[in-house]
């Protein structure tokens, strides 16, 4: 990923926070000599430095993804930045965003207990604490039957690249004006970008 120096995220904690908060990623690999991508939730294990996920067994991307380096992309908040928000119109539009690229090797998981644990971790992460649904309460034979239709994997991370393009190349005064306009929009991504820009200030 091309990353200008002033946009680079170097803090491992911040990178892991982005992956955790925006865990619906895109897994890229080469399949049959062509680029292939699957959109899927990926769960980070910080201690292992791995990502856990699964593909539908019918999705043949898994068949050759294990023999190559793969890329998982996590897209954080992003939004359009209008030059009309600046103190002058002698400028061009741009886009502010946060993105993390994770490189690694896939390892297929065959142990059923590990597969169920991976699925349970996803449920625990995304279900609300007061939710009546827990995977452990579902009939084990039903879960086992469904698990035959997936290929579970862990991705052993070899490299991470991350950037936050948040108007750092502009003056503090201009960035404050951008933040003000983003907050006035009330759109979720705009509000998140505004909050990240405040941190940078």
PDB file of C-alpha atoms in Angstrom:
ATOM      1  CA  UNK A   1       0.000   0.000   0.000  1.00  0.00           C
ATOM      2  CA  UNK A   2       1.308   3.452  -0.870  1.00  0.00           C
ATOM      3  CA  UNK A   3       1.516   5.402   2.408  1.00  0.00           C
ATOM      4  CA  UNK A   4       2.904   8.958   2.636  1.00  0.00           C
ATOM      5  CA  UNK A   5       4.945   9.301   5.831  1.00  0.00           C
ATOM      6  CA  UNK A   6       2.529  11.665   7.587  1.00  0.00           C
ATOM      7  CA  UNK A   7      -0.384   9.212   7.081  1.00  0.00           C
ATOM      8  CA  UNK A   8       1.383   6.107   8.378  1.00  0.00           C
ATOM      9  CA  UNK A   9       0.004   4.429  11.512  1.00  0.00           C
ATOM     10  CA  UNK A  10       2.849   2.890  13.479  1.00  0.00           C
ATOM     11  CA  UNK A  11       1.128   2.081  16.784  1.00  0.00           C
ATOM     12  CA  UNK A  12       0.280  -1.615  16.942  1.00  0.00           C
ATOM     13  CA  UNK A  13      -2.447  -0.885  19.499  1.00  0.00           C
ATOM     14  CA  UNK A  14      -4.195   1.571  17.162  1.00  0.00           C
ATOM     15  CA  UNK A  15      -3.914  -0.846  14.230  1.00  0.00           C
ATOM     16  CA  UNK A  16      -5.419  -3.668  16.284  1.00  0.00           C
ATOM     17  CA  UNK A  17      -8.200  -1.342  17.441  1.00  0.00           C
ATOM     18  CA  UNK A  18      -9.096  -0.555  13.811  1.00  0.00           C
ATOM     19  CA  UNK A  19      -9.159  -4.251  12.880  1.00  0.00           C
ATOM     20  CA  UNK A  20     -11.304  -5.049  15.914  1.00  0.00           C
ATOM     21  CA  UNK A  21     -13.787  -2.228  15.278  1.00  0.00           C
ATOM     22  CA  UNK A  22     -14.019  -2.797  11.517  1.00  0.00           C
ATOM     23  CA  UNK A  23     -13.720  -6.577  11.419  1.00  0.00           C
ATOM     24  CA  UNK A  24     -15.693  -7.145   8.216  1.00  0.00           C
ATOM     25  CA  UNK A  25     -12.753  -7.383   5.834  1.00  0.00           C
ATOM     26  CA  UNK A  26     -11.938  -8.431   2.291  1.00  0.00           C
ATOM     27  CA  UNK A  27      -9.658 -11.417   1.686  1.00  0.00           C
ATOM     28  CA  UNK A  28      -7.632 -11.232  -1.542  1.00  0.00           C
ATOM     29  CA  UNK A  29      -5.670 -13.984  -3.246  1.00  0.00           C
ATOM     30  CA  UNK A  30      -4.957 -15.376  -6.698  1.00  0.00           C
ATOM     31  CA  UNK A  31      -7.363 -18.070  -7.860  1.00  0.00           C
ATOM     32  CA  UNK A  32      -6.935 -19.840 -11.187  1.00  0.00           C
ATOM     33  CA  UNK A  33      -4.474 -17.139 -12.222  1.00  0.00           C
ATOM     34  CA  UNK A  34      -6.851 -14.248 -11.534  1.00  0.00           C
ATOM     35  CA  UNK A  35      -7.407 -11.898  -8.582  1.00  0.00           C
ATOM     36  CA  UNK A  36     -10.075 -13.203  -6.217  1.00  0.00           C
ATOM     37  CA  UNK A  37     -11.764 -11.510  -3.240  1.00  0.00           C
ATOM     38  CA  UNK A  38     -14.218 -12.588  -0.569  1.00  0.00           C
ATOM     39  CA  UNK A  39     -15.949 -10.275   1.909  1.00  0.00           C
ATOM     40  CA  UNK A  40     -16.101 -11.837   5.362  1.00  0.00           C
ATOM     41  CA  UNK A  41     -15.763 -11.201   9.099  1.00  0.00           C
ATOM     42  CA  UNK A  42     -12.277 -11.802  10.464  1.00  0.00           C
ATOM     43  CA  UNK A  43     -11.446 -12.029  14.156  1.00  0.00           C
ATOM     44  CA  UNK A  44      -8.062 -10.934  15.439  1.00  0.00           C
ATOM     45  CA  UNK A  45      -6.117 -12.913  18.020  1.00  0.00           C
ATOM     46  CA  UNK A  46      -3.517 -10.429  19.259  1.00  0.00           C
ATOM     47  CA  UNK A  47      -1.484 -12.948  21.248  1.00  0.00           C
ATOM     48  CA  UNK A  48      -1.154 -15.365  18.327  1.00  0.00           C
ATOM     49  CA  UNK A  49      -0.891 -12.568  15.724  1.00  0.00           C
ATOM     50  CA  UNK A  50      -3.514 -14.362  13.661  1.00  0.00           C
ATOM     51  CA  UNK A  51      -6.868 -13.714  12.032  1.00  0.00           C
ATOM     52  CA  UNK A  52      -9.606 -16.331  12.225  1.00  0.00           C
ATOM     53  CA  UNK A  53     -12.396 -16.738   9.689  1.00  0.00           C
ATOM     54  CA  UNK A  54     -14.110 -19.140   7.354  1.00  0.00           C
ATOM     55  CA  UNK A  55     -15.112 -19.435   3.726  1.00  0.00           C
ATOM     56  CA  UNK A  56     -18.055 -21.303   2.254  1.00  0.00           C
ATOM     57  CA  UNK A  57     -16.789 -24.699   1.120  1.00  0.00           C
ATOM     58  CA  UNK A  58     -18.357 -24.001  -2.280  1.00  0.00           C
ATOM     59  CA  UNK A  59     -16.147 -20.887  -2.577  1.00  0.00           C
ATOM     60  CA  UNK A  60     -13.071 -22.360  -4.251  1.00  0.00           C
ATOM     61  CA  UNK A  61     -10.817 -19.497  -3.227  1.00  0.00           C
ATOM     62  CA  UNK A  62      -9.683 -21.590  -0.245  1.00  0.00           C
ATOM     63  CA  UNK A  63      -8.291 -24.354  -2.446  1.00  0.00           C
ATOM     64  CA  UNK A  64      -5.237 -22.440  -3.648  1.00  0.00           C
ATOM     65  CA  UNK A  65      -5.138 -19.574  -1.117  1.00  0.00           C
ATOM     66  CA  UNK A  66      -3.190 -21.800   1.293  1.00  0.00           C
ATOM     67  CA  UNK A  67      -0.265 -21.994  -1.142  1.00  0.00           C
ATOM     68  CA  UNK A  68       0.382 -18.247  -1.427  1.00  0.00           C
ATOM     69  CA  UNK A  69       0.588 -15.002   0.474  1.00  0.00           C
ATOM     70  CA  UNK A  70      -2.886 -13.536   0.970  1.00  0.00           C
ATOM     71  CA  UNK A  71      -4.059 -10.033   1.814  1.00  0.00           C
ATOM     72  CA  UNK A  72      -6.867  -9.017   4.166  1.00  0.00           C
ATOM     73  CA  UNK A  73      -8.060  -5.409   3.854  1.00  0.00           C
ATOM     74  CA  UNK A  74      -9.956  -3.605   6.601  1.00  0.00           C
ATOM     75  CA  UNK A  75     -11.687  -0.357   5.675  1.00  0.00           C
ATOM     76  CA  UNK A  76     -12.270   2.059   8.522  1.00  0.00           C
ATOM     77  CA  UNK A  77     -14.406   5.208   8.382  1.00  0.00           C
ATOM     78  CA  UNK A  78     -14.086   7.320   5.235  1.00  0.00           C
ATOM     79  CA  UNK A  79     -15.706  10.417   3.759  1.00  0.00           C
ATOM     80  CA  UNK A  80     -15.556  13.086   1.061  1.00  0.00           C
ATOM     81  CA  UNK A  81     -13.828  16.361   1.915  1.00  0.00           C
ATOM     82  CA  UNK A  82     -15.130  19.391   0.025  1.00  0.00           C
ATOM     83  CA  UNK A  83     -12.802  22.310  -0.780  1.00  0.00           C
ATOM     84  CA  UNK A  84     -15.797  24.576  -0.116  1.00  0.00           C
ATOM     85  CA  UNK A  85     -15.099  23.965   3.583  1.00  0.00           C
ATOM     86  CA  UNK A  86     -11.672  25.613   3.341  1.00  0.00           C
ATOM     87  CA  UNK A  87     -10.874  29.298   3.694  1.00  0.00           C
ATOM     88  CA  UNK A  88     -10.251  29.431  -0.061  1.00  0.00           C
ATOM     89  CA  UNK A  89     -11.639  27.638  -3.117  1.00  0.00           C
ATOM     90  CA  UNK A  90      -8.142  27.332  -4.607  1.00  0.00           C
ATOM     91  CA  UNK A  91      -8.065  23.664  -3.697  1.00  0.00           C
ATOM     92  CA  UNK A  92      -9.339  20.309  -4.892  1.00  0.00           C
ATOM     93  CA  UNK A  93     -11.671  17.719  -3.319  1.00  0.00           C
ATOM     94  CA  UNK A  94     -10.175  14.779  -1.473  1.00  0.00           C
ATOM     95  CA  UNK A  95     -11.179  11.761   0.598  1.00  0.00           C
ATOM     96  CA  UNK A  96     -10.229  11.085   4.198  1.00  0.00           C
ATOM     97  CA  UNK A  97     -10.050   7.456   5.300  1.00  0.00           C
ATOM     98  CA  UNK A  98      -8.513   4.794   7.499  1.00  0.00           C
ATOM     99  CA  UNK A  99      -7.323   1.469   6.078  1.00  0.00           C
ATOM    100  CA  UNK A 100      -5.316  -1.529   7.251  1.00  0.00           C
ATOM    101  CA  UNK A 101      -3.686  -4.152   5.018  1.00  0.00           C
ATOM    102  CA  UNK A 102      -2.768  -7.453   6.654  1.00  0.00           C
ATOM    103  CA  UNK A 103      -0.553  -9.965   4.831  1.00  0.00           C
ATOM    104  CA  UNK A 104      -0.073 -13.578   5.778  1.00  0.00           C
ATOM    105  CA  UNK A 105      -0.407 -17.295   5.145  1.00  0.00           C
ATOM    106  CA  UNK A 106      -3.645 -19.246   5.508  1.00  0.00           C
ATOM    107  CA  UNK A 107      -3.761 -22.434   7.522  1.00  0.00           C
ATOM    108  CA  UNK A 108      -6.863 -24.612   7.186  1.00  0.00           C
ATOM    109  CA  UNK A 109      -8.415 -25.628  10.524  1.00  0.00           C
ATOM    110  CA  UNK A 110      -9.666 -29.216  10.641  1.00  0.00           C
ATOM    111  CA  UNK A 111     -10.148 -29.703  14.375  1.00  0.00           C
ATOM    112  CA  UNK A 112     -13.897 -29.420  15.028  1.00  0.00           C
ATOM    113  CA  UNK A 113     -13.466 -27.974  18.528  1.00  0.00           C
ATOM    114  CA  UNK A 114     -11.308 -25.157  17.156  1.00  0.00           C
ATOM    115  CA  UNK A 115     -13.849 -24.490  14.405  1.00  0.00           C
ATOM    116  CA  UNK A 116     -16.718 -24.241  16.887  1.00  0.00           C
ATOM    117  CA  UNK A 117     -14.601 -22.030  19.166  1.00  0.00           C
ATOM    118  CA  UNK A 118     -13.894 -19.691  16.236  1.00  0.00           C
ATOM    119  CA  UNK A 119     -17.602 -19.487  15.411  1.00  0.00           C
ATOM    120  CA  UNK A 120     -18.445 -18.893  19.076  1.00  0.00           C
ATOM    121  CA  UNK A 121     -15.937 -16.043  19.261  1.00  0.00           C
ATOM    122  CA  UNK A 122     -17.706 -14.320  16.359  1.00  0.00           C
ATOM    123  CA  UNK A 123     -21.103 -14.714  17.994  1.00  0.00           C
ATOM    124  CA  UNK A 124     -19.782 -13.402  21.325  1.00  0.00           C
ATOM    125  CA  UNK A 125     -18.188 -10.417  19.606  1.00  0.00           C
ATOM    126  CA  UNK A 126     -21.227  -9.267  17.643  1.00  0.00           C
ATOM    127  CA  UNK A 127     -24.207 -10.339  19.766  1.00  0.00           C
ATOM    128  CA  UNK A 128     -25.250  -7.834  22.415  1.00  0.00           C
ATOM    129  CA  UNK A 129     -24.593  -8.941  26.020  1.00  0.00           C
ATOM    130  CA  UNK A 130     -28.332  -9.137  26.687  1.00  0.00           C
ATOM    131  CA  UNK A 131     -28.997 -11.193  23.531  1.00  0.00           C
ATOM    132  CA  UNK A 132     -30.918 -14.434  23.996  1.00  0.00           C
ATOM    133  CA  UNK A 133     -28.775 -16.138  21.336  1.00  0.00           C
ATOM    134  CA  UNK A 134     -25.665 -18.094  22.278  1.00  0.00           C
ATOM    135  CA  UNK A 135     -24.044 -20.656  20.029  1.00  0.00           C
ATOM    136  CA  UNK A 136     -23.459 -23.022  22.936  1.00  0.00           C
ATOM    137  CA  UNK A 137     -27.232 -23.328  23.334  1.00  0.00           C
ATOM    138  CA  UNK A 138     -27.716 -24.523  19.756  1.00  0.00           C
ATOM    139  CA  UNK A 139     -27.958 -28.289  19.234  1.00  0.00           C
ATOM    140  CA  UNK A 140     -24.387 -29.558  18.729  1.00  0.00           C
ATOM    141  CA  UNK A 141     -25.351 -31.869  15.848  1.00  0.00           C
ATOM    142  CA  UNK A 142     -26.990 -28.937  14.048  1.00  0.00           C
ATOM    143  CA  UNK A 143     -23.849 -26.794  14.404  1.00  0.00           C
ATOM    144  CA  UNK A 144     -21.654 -29.696  13.317  1.00  0.00           C
ATOM    145  CA  UNK A 145     -23.806 -30.243  10.247  1.00  0.00           C
ATOM    146  CA  UNK A 146     -23.605 -26.602   9.225  1.00  0.00           C
ATOM    147  CA  UNK A 147     -19.842 -26.520   9.874  1.00  0.00           C
ATOM    148  CA  UNK A 148     -19.369 -29.107   7.132  1.00  0.00           C
ATOM    149  CA  UNK A 149     -20.388 -26.425   4.664  1.00  0.00           C
ATOM    150  CA  UNK A 150     -17.511 -24.119   5.588  1.00  0.00           C
ATOM    151  CA  UNK A 151     -13.730 -24.149   5.500  1.00  0.00           C
ATOM    152  CA  UNK A 152     -12.362 -22.563   8.668  1.00  0.00           C
ATOM    153  CA  UNK A 153      -8.906 -21.029   8.650  1.00  0.00           C
ATOM    154  CA  UNK A 154      -6.451 -18.960  10.565  1.00  0.00           C
ATOM    155  CA  UNK A 155      -4.251 -16.431   8.847  1.00  0.00           C
ATOM    156  CA  UNK A 156      -0.742 -16.213  10.297  1.00  0.00           C
ATOM    157  CA  UNK A 157       0.154 -12.540   9.993  1.00  0.00           C
ATOM    158  CA  UNK A 158       3.504 -11.748   8.390  1.00  0.00           C
ATOM    159  CA  UNK A 159       3.152  -8.004   7.744  1.00  0.00           C
ATOM    160  CA  UNK A 160       0.749  -5.144   8.487  1.00  0.00           C
ATOM    161  CA  UNK A 161       0.481  -1.774   6.730  1.00  0.00           C
ATOM    162  CA  UNK A 162      -1.885   0.926   7.961  1.00  0.00           C
ATOM    163  CA  UNK A 163      -2.692   4.514   7.216  1.00  0.00           C
ATOM    164  CA  UNK A 164      -5.013   7.248   8.404  1.00  0.00           C
ATOM    165  CA  UNK A 165      -5.419  10.027   5.841  1.00  0.00           C
ATOM    166  CA  UNK A 166      -6.961  12.757   7.986  1.00  0.00           C
ATOM    167  CA  UNK A 167      -5.934  16.042   6.335  1.00  0.00           C
ATOM    168  CA  UNK A 168      -2.605  16.059   8.224  1.00  0.00           C
ATOM    169  CA  UNK A 169      -1.038  17.902   5.265  1.00  0.00           C
ATOM    170  CA  UNK A 170      -3.294  20.923   5.908  1.00  0.00           C
ATOM    171  CA  UNK A 171      -3.069  23.680   8.485  1.00  0.00           C
ATOM    172  CA  UNK A 172      -4.620  23.259  11.930  1.00  0.00           C
ATOM    173  CA  UNK A 173      -7.134  26.002  11.164  1.00  0.00           C
ATOM    174  CA  UNK A 174      -8.250  24.283   7.963  1.00  0.00           C
ATOM    175  CA  UNK A 175      -8.564  20.937   9.729  1.00  0.00           C
ATOM    176  CA  UNK A 176     -10.775  22.550  12.385  1.00  0.00           C
ATOM    177  CA  UNK A 177     -13.059  23.850   9.640  1.00  0.00           C
ATOM    178  CA  UNK A 178     -13.261  20.364   8.098  1.00  0.00           C
ATOM    179  CA  UNK A 179     -14.088  18.827  11.486  1.00  0.00           C
ATOM    180  CA  UNK A 180     -16.873  21.364  12.004  1.00  0.00           C
ATOM    181  CA  UNK A 181     -18.493  20.553   8.642  1.00  0.00           C
ATOM    182  CA  UNK A 182     -18.161  16.803   9.190  1.00  0.00           C
ATOM    183  CA  UNK A 183     -19.839  17.045  12.592  1.00  0.00           C
ATOM    184  CA  UNK A 184     -22.694  19.083  11.117  1.00  0.00           C
ATOM    185  CA  UNK A 185     -23.478  16.310   8.612  1.00  0.00           C
ATOM    186  CA  UNK A 186     -24.530  13.794  11.299  1.00  0.00           C
ATOM    187  CA  UNK A 187     -23.489  10.916   8.997  1.00  0.00           C
ATOM    188  CA  UNK A 188     -21.869   8.060  10.908  1.00  0.00           C
ATOM    189  CA  UNK A 189     -18.620   7.839   8.909  1.00  0.00           C
ATOM    190  CA  UNK A 190     -18.276  11.631   8.854  1.00  0.00           C
ATOM    191  CA  UNK A 191     -18.624  11.769  12.633  1.00  0.00           C
ATOM    192  CA  UNK A 192     -16.037   9.015  13.075  1.00  0.00           C
ATOM    193  CA  UNK A 193     -13.559  10.750  10.767  1.00  0.00           C
ATOM    194  CA  UNK A 194     -14.137  14.026  12.634  1.00  0.00           C
ATOM    195  CA  UNK A 195     -13.372  12.296  15.929  1.00  0.00           C
ATOM    196  CA  UNK A 196     -10.164  10.788  14.533  1.00  0.00           C
ATOM    197  CA  UNK A 197      -9.140  14.195  13.184  1.00  0.00           C
ATOM    198  CA  UNK A 198      -9.625  15.693  16.644  1.00  0.00           C
ATOM    199  CA  UNK A 199      -7.244  13.067  18.044  1.00  0.00           C
ATOM    200  CA  UNK A 200      -4.646  14.066  15.449  1.00  0.00           C
ATOM    201  CA  UNK A 201      -4.928  17.721  16.484  1.00  0.00           C
TER     202      UNK A 201
END
